[in-house]
Coordinates of C-alpha atoms in Angstrom, one line a residue:
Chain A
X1 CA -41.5 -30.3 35.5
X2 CA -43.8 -33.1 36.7
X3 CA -44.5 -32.9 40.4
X4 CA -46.1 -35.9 40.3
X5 CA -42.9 -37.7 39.2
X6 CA -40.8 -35.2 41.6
X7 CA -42.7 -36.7 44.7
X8 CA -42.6 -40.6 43.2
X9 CA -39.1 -39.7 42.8
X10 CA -38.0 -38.4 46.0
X11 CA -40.1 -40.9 48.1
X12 CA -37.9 -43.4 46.1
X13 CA -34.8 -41.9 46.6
X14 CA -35.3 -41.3 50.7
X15 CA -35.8 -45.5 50.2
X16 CA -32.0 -45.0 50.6
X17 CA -31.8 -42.7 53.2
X18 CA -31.6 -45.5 56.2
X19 CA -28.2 -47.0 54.3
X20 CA -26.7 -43.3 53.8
X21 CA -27.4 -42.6 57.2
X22 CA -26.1 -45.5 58.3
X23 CA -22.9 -45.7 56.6
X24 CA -22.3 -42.2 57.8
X25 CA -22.8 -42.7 61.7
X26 CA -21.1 -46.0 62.0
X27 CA -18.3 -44.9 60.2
X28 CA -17.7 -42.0 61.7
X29 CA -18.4 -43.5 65.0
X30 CA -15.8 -46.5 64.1
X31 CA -13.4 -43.9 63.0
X32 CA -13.2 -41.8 65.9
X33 CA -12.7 -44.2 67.9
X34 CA -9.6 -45.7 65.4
X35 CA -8.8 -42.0 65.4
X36 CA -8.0 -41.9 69.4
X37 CA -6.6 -45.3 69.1
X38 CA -4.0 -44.2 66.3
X39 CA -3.1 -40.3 69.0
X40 CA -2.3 -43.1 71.8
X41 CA -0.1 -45.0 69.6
X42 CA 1.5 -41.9 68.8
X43 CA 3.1 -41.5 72.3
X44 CA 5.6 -44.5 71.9
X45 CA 8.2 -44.2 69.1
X46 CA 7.6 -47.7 66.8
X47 CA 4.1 -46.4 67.8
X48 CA 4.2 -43.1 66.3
X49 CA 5.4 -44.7 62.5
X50 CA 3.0 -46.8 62.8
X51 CA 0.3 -44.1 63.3
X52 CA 2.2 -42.1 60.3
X53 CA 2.4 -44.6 57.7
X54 CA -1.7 -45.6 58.4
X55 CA -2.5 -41.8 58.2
X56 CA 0.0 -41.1 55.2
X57 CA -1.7 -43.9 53.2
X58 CA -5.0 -43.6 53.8
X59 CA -5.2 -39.7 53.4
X60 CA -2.9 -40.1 50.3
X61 CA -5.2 -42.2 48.1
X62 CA -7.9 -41.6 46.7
X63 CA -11.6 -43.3 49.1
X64 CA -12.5 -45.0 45.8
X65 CA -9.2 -46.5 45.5
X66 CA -9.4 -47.5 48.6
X67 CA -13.0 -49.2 48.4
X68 CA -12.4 -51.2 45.3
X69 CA -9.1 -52.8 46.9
X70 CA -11.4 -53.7 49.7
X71 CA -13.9 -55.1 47.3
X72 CA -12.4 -56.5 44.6
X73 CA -8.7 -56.6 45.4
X74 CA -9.1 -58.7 49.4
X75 CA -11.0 -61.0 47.2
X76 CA -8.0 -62.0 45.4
X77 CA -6.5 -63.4 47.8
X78 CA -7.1 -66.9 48.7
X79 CA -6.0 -66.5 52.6
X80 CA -8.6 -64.0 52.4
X81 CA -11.4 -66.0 50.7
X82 CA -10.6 -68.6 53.0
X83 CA -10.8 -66.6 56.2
X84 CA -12.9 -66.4 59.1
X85 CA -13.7 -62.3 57.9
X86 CA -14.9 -64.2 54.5
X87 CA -18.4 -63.6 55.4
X88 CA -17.8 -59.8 55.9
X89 CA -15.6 -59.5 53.6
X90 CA -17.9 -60.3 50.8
X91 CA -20.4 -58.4 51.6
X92 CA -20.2 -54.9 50.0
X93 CA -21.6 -53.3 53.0
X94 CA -19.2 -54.2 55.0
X95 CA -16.6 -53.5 52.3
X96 CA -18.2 -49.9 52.1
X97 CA -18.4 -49.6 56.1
X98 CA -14.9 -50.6 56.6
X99 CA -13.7 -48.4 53.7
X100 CA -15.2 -45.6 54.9
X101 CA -14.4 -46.0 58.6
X102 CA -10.4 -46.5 57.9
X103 CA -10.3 -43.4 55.7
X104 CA -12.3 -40.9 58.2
X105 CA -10.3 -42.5 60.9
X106 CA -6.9 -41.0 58.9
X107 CA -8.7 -37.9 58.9
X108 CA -10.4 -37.7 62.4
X109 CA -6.9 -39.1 63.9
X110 CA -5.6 -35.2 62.0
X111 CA -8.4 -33.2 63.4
X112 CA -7.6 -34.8 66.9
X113 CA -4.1 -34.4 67.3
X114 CA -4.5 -30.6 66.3
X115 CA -7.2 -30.5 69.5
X116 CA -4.6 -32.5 71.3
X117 CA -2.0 -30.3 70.8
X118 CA -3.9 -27.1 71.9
X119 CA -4.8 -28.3 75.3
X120 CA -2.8 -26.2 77.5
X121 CA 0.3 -28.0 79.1
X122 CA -0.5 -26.7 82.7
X123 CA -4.1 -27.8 82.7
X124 CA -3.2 -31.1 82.2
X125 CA -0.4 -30.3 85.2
X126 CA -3.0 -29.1 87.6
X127 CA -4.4 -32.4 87.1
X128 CA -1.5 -34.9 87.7
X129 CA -0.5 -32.2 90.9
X130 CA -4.3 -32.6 92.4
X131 CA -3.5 -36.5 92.1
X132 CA -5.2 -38.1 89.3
X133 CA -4.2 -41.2 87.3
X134 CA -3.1 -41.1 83.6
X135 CA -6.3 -42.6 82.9
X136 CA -8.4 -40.1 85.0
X137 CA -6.3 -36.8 83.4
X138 CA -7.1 -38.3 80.0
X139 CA -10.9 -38.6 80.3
X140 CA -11.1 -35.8 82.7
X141 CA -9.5 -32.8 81.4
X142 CA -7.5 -33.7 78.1
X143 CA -9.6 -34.8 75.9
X144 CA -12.7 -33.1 77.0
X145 CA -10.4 -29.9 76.1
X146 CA -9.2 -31.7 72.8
X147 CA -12.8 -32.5 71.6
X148 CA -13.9 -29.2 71.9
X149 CA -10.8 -27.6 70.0
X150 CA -11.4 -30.0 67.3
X151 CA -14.8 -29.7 67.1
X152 CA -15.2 -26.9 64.4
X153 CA -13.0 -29.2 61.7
X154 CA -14.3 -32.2 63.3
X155 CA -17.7 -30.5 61.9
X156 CA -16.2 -30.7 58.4
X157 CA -15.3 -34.1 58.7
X158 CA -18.6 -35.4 59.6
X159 CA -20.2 -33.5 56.4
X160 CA -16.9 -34.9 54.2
X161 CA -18.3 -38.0 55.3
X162 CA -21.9 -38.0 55.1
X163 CA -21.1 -37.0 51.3
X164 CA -18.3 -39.5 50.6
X165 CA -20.6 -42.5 51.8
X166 CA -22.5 -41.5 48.2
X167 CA -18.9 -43.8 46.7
X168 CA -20.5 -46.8 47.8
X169 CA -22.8 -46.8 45.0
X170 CA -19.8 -47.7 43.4
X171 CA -20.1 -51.4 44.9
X172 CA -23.7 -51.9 44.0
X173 CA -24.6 -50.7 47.0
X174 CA -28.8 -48.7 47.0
X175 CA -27.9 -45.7 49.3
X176 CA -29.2 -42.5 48.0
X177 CA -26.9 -41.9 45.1
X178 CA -27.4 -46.0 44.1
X179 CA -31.4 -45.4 44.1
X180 CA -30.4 -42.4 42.1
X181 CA -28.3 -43.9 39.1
X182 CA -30.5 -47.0 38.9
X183 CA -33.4 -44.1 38.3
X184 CA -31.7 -42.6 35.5
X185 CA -30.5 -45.5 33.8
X186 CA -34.1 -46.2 33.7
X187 CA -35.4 -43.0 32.7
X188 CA -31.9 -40.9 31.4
X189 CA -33.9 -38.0 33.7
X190 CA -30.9 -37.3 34.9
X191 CA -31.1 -33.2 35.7
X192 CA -34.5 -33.9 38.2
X193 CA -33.2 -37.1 39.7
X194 CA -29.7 -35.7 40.8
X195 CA -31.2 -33.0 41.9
X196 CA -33.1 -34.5 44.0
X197 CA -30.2 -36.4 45.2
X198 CA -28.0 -33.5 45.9
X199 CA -31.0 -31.7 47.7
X200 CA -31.5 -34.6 50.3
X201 CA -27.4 -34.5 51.0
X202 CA -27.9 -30.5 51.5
X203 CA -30.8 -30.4 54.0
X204 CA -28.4 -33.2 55.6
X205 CA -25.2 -31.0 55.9
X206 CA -27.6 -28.2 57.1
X207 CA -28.9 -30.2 60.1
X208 CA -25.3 -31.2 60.7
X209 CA -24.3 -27.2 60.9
X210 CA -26.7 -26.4 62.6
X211 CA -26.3 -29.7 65.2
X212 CA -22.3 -28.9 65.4
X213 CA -22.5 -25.0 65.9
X214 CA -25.1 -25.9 68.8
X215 CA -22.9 -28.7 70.6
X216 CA -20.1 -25.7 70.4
X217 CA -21.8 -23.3 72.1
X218 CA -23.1 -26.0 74.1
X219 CA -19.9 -27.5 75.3
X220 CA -18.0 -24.2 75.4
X221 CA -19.7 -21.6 76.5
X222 CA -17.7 -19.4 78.1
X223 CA -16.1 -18.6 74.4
X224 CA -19.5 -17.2 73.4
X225 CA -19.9 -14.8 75.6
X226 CA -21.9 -16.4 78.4
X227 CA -22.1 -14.0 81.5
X228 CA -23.1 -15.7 84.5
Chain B
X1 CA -0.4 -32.5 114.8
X2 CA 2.9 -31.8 115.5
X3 CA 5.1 -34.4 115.7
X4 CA 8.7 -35.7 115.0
X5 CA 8.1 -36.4 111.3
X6 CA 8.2 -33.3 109.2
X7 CA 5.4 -32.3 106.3
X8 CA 7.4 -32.3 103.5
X9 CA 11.3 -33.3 103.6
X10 CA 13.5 -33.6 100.6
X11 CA 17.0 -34.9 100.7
X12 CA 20.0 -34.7 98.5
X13 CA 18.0 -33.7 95.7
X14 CA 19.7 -33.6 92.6
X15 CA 18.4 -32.6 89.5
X16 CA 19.5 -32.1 85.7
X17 CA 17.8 -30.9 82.8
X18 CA 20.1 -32.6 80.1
X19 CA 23.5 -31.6 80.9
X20 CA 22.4 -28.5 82.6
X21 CA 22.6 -29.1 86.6
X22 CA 19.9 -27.2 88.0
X23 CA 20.1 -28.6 91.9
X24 CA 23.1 -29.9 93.2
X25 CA 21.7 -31.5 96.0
X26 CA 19.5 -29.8 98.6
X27 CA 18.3 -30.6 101.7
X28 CA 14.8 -29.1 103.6
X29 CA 12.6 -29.9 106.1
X30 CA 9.5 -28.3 106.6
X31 CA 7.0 -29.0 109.8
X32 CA 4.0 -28.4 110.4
X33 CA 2.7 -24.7 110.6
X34 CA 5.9 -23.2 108.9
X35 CA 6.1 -20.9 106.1
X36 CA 8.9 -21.1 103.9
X37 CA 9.7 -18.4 101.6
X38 CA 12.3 -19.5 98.3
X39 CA 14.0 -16.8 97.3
X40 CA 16.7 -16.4 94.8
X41 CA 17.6 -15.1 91.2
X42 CA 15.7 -16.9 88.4
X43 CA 17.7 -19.9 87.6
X44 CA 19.3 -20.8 91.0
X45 CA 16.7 -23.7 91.0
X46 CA 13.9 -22.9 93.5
X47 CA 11.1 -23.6 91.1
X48 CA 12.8 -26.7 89.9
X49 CA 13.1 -27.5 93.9
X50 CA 9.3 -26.8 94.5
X51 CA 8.2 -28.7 91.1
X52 CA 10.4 -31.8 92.5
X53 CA 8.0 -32.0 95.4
X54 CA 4.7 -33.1 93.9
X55 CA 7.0 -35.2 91.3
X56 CA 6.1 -32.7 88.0
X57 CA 9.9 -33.2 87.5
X58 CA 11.7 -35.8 88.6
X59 CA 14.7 -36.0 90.2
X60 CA 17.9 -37.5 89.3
X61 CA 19.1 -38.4 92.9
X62 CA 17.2 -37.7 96.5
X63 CA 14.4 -38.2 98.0
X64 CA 11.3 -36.5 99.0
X65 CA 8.9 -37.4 101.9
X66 CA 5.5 -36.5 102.4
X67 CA 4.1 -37.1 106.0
X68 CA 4.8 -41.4 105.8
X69 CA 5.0 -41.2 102.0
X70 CA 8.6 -41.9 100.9
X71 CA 10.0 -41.4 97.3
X72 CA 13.7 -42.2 95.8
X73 CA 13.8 -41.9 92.1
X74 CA 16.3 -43.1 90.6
X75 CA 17.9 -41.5 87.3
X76 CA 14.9 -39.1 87.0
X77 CA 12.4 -42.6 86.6
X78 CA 9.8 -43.3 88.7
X79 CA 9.3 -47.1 88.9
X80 CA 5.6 -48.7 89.3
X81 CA 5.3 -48.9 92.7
X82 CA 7.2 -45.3 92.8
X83 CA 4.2 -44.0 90.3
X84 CA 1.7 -45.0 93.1
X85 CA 3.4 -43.2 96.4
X86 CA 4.4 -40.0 93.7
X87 CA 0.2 -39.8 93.5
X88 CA -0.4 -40.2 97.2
X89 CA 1.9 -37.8 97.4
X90 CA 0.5 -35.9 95.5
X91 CA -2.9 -35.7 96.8
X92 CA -1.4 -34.8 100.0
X93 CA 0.1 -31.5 98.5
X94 CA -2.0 -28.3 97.7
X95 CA -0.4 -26.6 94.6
X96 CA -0.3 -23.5 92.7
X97 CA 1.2 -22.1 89.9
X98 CA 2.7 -19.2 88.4
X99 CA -0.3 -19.3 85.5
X100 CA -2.9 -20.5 87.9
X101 CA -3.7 -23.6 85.2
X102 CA -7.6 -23.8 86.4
X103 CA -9.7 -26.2 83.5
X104 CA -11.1 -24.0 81.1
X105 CA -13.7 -26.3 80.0
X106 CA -14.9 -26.0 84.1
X107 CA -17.0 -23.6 86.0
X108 CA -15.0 -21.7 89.2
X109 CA -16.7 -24.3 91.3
X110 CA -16.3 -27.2 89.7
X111 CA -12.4 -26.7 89.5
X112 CA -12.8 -26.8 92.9
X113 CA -15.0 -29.8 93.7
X114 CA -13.0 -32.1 90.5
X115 CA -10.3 -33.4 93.0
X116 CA -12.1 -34.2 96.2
X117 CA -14.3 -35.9 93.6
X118 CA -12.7 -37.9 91.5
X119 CA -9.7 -38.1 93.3
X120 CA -10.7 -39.0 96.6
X121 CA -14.0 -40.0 95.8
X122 CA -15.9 -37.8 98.7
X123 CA -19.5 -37.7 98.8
X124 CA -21.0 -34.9 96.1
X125 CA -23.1 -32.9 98.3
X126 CA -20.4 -32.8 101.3
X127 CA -17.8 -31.9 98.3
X128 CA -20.0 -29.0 96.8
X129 CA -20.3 -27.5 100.7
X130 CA -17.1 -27.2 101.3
X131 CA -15.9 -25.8 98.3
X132 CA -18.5 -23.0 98.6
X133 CA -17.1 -22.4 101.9
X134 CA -13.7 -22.5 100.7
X135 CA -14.5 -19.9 97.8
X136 CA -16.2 -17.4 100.8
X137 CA -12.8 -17.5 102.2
X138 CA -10.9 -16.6 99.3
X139 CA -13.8 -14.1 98.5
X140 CA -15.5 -15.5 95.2
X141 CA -18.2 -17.3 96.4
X142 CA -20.7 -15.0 93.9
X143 CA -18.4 -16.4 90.9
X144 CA -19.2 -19.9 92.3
X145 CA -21.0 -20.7 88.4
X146 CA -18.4 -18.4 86.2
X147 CA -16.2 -19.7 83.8
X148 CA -12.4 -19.0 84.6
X149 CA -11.5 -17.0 81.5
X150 CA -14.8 -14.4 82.7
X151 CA -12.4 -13.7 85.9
X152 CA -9.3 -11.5 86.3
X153 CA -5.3 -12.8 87.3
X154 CA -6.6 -12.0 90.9
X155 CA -9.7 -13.8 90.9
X156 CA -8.5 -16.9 89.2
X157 CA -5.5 -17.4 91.3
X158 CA -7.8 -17.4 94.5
X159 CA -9.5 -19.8 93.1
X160 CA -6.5 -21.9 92.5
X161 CA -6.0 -21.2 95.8
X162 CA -9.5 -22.9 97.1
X163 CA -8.8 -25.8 94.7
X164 CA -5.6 -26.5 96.3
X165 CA -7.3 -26.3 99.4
X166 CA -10.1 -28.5 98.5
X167 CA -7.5 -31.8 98.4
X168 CA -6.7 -31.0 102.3
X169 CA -3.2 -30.8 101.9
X170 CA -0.5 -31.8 104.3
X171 CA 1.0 -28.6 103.0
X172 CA 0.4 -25.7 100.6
X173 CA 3.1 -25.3 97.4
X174 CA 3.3 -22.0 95.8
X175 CA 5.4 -21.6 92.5
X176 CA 5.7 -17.6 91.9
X177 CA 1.8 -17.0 92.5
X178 CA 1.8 -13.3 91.8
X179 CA 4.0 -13.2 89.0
X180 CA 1.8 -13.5 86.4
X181 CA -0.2 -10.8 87.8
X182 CA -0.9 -7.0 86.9
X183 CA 0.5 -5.4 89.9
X184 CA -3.0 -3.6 91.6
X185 CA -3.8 -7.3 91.3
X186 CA -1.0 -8.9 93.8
X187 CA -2.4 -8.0 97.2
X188 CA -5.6 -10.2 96.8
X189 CA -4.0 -12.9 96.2
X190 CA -1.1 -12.1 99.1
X191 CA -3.5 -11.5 101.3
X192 CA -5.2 -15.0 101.3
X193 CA -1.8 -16.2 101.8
X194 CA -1.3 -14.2 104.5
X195 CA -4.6 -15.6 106.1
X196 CA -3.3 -19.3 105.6
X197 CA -0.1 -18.6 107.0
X198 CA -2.2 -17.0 109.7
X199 CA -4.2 -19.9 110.2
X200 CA -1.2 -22.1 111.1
X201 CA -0.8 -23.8 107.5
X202 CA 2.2 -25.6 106.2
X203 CA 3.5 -23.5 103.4
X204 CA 6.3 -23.6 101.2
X205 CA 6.5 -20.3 98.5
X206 CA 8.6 -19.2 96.0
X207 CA 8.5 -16.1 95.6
X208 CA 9.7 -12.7 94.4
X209 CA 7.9 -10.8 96.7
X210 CA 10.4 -10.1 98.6
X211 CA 8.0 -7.9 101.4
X212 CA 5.7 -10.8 102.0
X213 CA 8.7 -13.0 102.7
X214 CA 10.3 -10.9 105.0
X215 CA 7.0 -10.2 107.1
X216 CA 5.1 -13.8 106.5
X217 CA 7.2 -16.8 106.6
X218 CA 8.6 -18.3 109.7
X219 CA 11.4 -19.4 107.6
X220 CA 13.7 -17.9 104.6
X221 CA 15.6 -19.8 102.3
X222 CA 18.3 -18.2 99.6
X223 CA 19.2 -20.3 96.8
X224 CA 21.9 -20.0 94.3
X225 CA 22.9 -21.9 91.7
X226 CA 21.3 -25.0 92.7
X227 CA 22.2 -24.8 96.2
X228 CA 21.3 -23.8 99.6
X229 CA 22.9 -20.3 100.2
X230 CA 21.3 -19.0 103.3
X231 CA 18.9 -20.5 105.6
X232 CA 17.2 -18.8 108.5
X233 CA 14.6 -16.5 110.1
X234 CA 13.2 -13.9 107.8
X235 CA 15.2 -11.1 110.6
X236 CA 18.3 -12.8 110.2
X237 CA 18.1 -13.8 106.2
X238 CA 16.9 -10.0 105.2
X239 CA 18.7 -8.2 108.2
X240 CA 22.0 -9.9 108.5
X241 CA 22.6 -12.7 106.1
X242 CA 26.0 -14.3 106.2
X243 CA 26.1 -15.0 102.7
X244 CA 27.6 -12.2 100.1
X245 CA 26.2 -13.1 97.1
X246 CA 22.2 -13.2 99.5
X247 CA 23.2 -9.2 100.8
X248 CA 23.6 -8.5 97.0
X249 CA 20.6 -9.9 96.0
X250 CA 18.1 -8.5 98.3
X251 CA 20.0 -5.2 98.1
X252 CA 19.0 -5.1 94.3
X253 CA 15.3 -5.7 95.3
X254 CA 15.4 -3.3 98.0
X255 CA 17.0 -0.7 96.2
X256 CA 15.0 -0.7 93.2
X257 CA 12.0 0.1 95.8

């Protein structure tokens, strides 16, 4: 192998880095907080559809699918071209972002009512007894309990997403995996380049482990073992 | 601090759960400085009466008062303005449960500092004093910084105990606090009891602890099926109730002792 082209090579690639990163954090930021937004629907009935149909759709089809009708199929449509979400719209960042921000939010909005569910009925009946507001029981004690039963699939989710943002290469987009296939259509080295690739994505998904495991025992320590 | 009004007062409560009618319209008063012990067989009502209080279930008809705070549901609904006296209530009641229901996700002191917090927005410092001193007097101040699955039935229930405390209730609630309990665990947590009843605090208890009652409240009620059977001193109640169906039922406690 050529280490001198290895080094060129990876320099380029972590080029991309910044967008990969970025992608991933915003849309798993944007998600989450769709995600919460689709568990409160779910409390009221015409609500509760509505959360449904959103999650059955968007967990049903495949992300590409999904990315090219938000890239080339919005464009289409005239009311759309015409819109004041034109300029966004036709940019395939924000085509990617959006893309991947619905789709974790189908996900993340899963992974959350499963940590909803768990939190124990009379915790959150201590709380309305000692006088707090909906408001007040939600931030205080439900979801705080809820976050931290999700957490270990949540953990899943955010590496799912970190490697699904590689998709938006697909749009023309130079993330990681972009920088990569414009490399090998250059140079058809295709076994060092991917490589390369799939090496940056693994450190990444081993920082993430290692971050998520922490914030576990961080945020719930009496479930490992912690003796005062 | 005695006066005319009583504590807690509920009136012509009614309650179903579907077409299940589990109180058929009760009446109680308690004042300041009593102890009321609810006894009966498990389904005559007296949790539902108890949870009906603080508003965890509402009722379909009645009302409940709470020092000035006044409450009349109507059709088991609480309107708006309802929703607000329901949470002064609320804050005005001390409550503890069967499964003691501390926050997992909170150290033994900060279950106890979370509702003179947040609730009442006390100052931190003044907040985190007296809930040390309230977990000396239930015994735990050395677990002040443990996490509540670390302690045992006992142990978490007395801190329950401090946390209901904490709010500076009107009056205490208790919903079956020992039965959850291994039994060389259920004189601990009596025994704080005992010192609150002691100490001149408004206490209503259900309870199947029949020994307690007799020796600790000021006051014994008997329900059965969703209605006031026998009401009276503990002396009278366990030594010469008037009621049939009240004889029969404590003489199958005190026989199987």
């Amino acid at each position: 192998m050529d280490t001198v082209y290895l080094l060129d090579l990876f320099k380029k690639l972590l080029g991309g880095l910044p967008l990969t990163l970025n992608l991933a954090v915003f849309a798993l930021l944007g998600g989450f907080a769709i995600a919460l937004l689709l568990n409160l629907l779910r409390t009221t009935r015409i609500g509760n559809a509505v959360a449904g149909t959103y999650i059955f759709f968007f967990r049903g089809t495949p992300l590409l699918v999904q990315l090219f009708m938000i890239y080339f199929g919005l464009a289409q449509f005239e009311f759309v071209r015409s819109s004041f979400l034109w300029p966004l719209l036709r940019e395939p960042y924000w085509c990617g972002l959006i893309a991947l921000m619905l789709n974790d939010a189908a996900y993340t909005a899963e992974i959350l009512r499963g940590g909803l569910r768990a939190v124990p009925r009379g915790a959150q009946e201590a709380a309305r007894v000692s006088g707090m507001s909906r408001l007040q029981i939600l931030r205080r004690v439900t979801l705080p309990i809820a976050v931290r039963q999700a957490l270990p699939a949540y953990s899943n989710e955010i590496i799912s997403m970190l490697k699904s943002t590689a998709l938006v290469s697909m749009i023309s987009l130079m993330d990681v995996t972009g920088i990569a296939r414009e490399a090998v259509a250059e140079t058809w080295r295709a076994v060092e380049i991917f490589l390369c690739a799939g090496l940056i994505y693994l450190v990444l998904s081993l920082i993430i482990t290692r971050a998520t495991s922490w914030a576990e025992r961080a945020l719930s320590p009496w479930q490992f073992g912690a003796r005062q | 601090m005695t006066n005319n009004l009583p504590a807690v007062s509920v009136k012509g409560l009614h309650k179903s759960f579907g077409s299940h009618e589990v109180l058929k319209g009760i009446d109680l008063a308690a004042h300041d400085g009593d102890v009321i012990s609810l006894i009966g067989a498990s389904g005559s009502g007296k949790s539902t009466l108890l949870r009906c209080i603080p508003m965890l279930e509402i009722p379909n008809s009645g009302s409940i008062s709470v020092g000035e705070a006044h409450i009349t549901p109507r059709d088991g609904k609480l309107s708006r303005a309802d929703e607000r006296t329901a949470r002064a209530i609320r804050r005005d009641l001390g409550f503890v449960f069967q499964n003691f229901n501390l926050w997992p996700h909170r150290t033994v002191l900060q279950n106890v500092v979370e509702a003179p917090m947040i609730v009442q927005r006390r100052n931190k410092a003044e907040c985190r004093d007296e809930a040390m001193a309230l977990l000396e007097k239930v015994g735990l101040s050395d677990k002040a910084d443990a996490w509540p699955n670390q302690l045992s039935g006992g142990q978490q229930q007395r801190v329950a105990i401090a946390r209901a405390l904490a709010q500076k209730p009107r009056a205490l609630l208790f919903d079956e606090p020992t039965s959850a309990l291994d039994p060389e665990l259920v004189g601990e947590v009596l025994k704080v009891m005992r010192d609150l009843a002691d100490e001149g605090r408004t206490m209503i208890i259900v309870t199947h602890e029949m020994g307690f009652a007799r020796e600790v409240s000021s006051r014994t009620i008997f329900l059965h099926q969703g209605l006031v059977e026998e009401d009276g001193t503990p002396e009278q109640v366990f030594g010469n109730a008037h009621s049939e169906r009240c004889r029969a039922f404590l003489s199958g406690y005190f026989d199987r002792a």
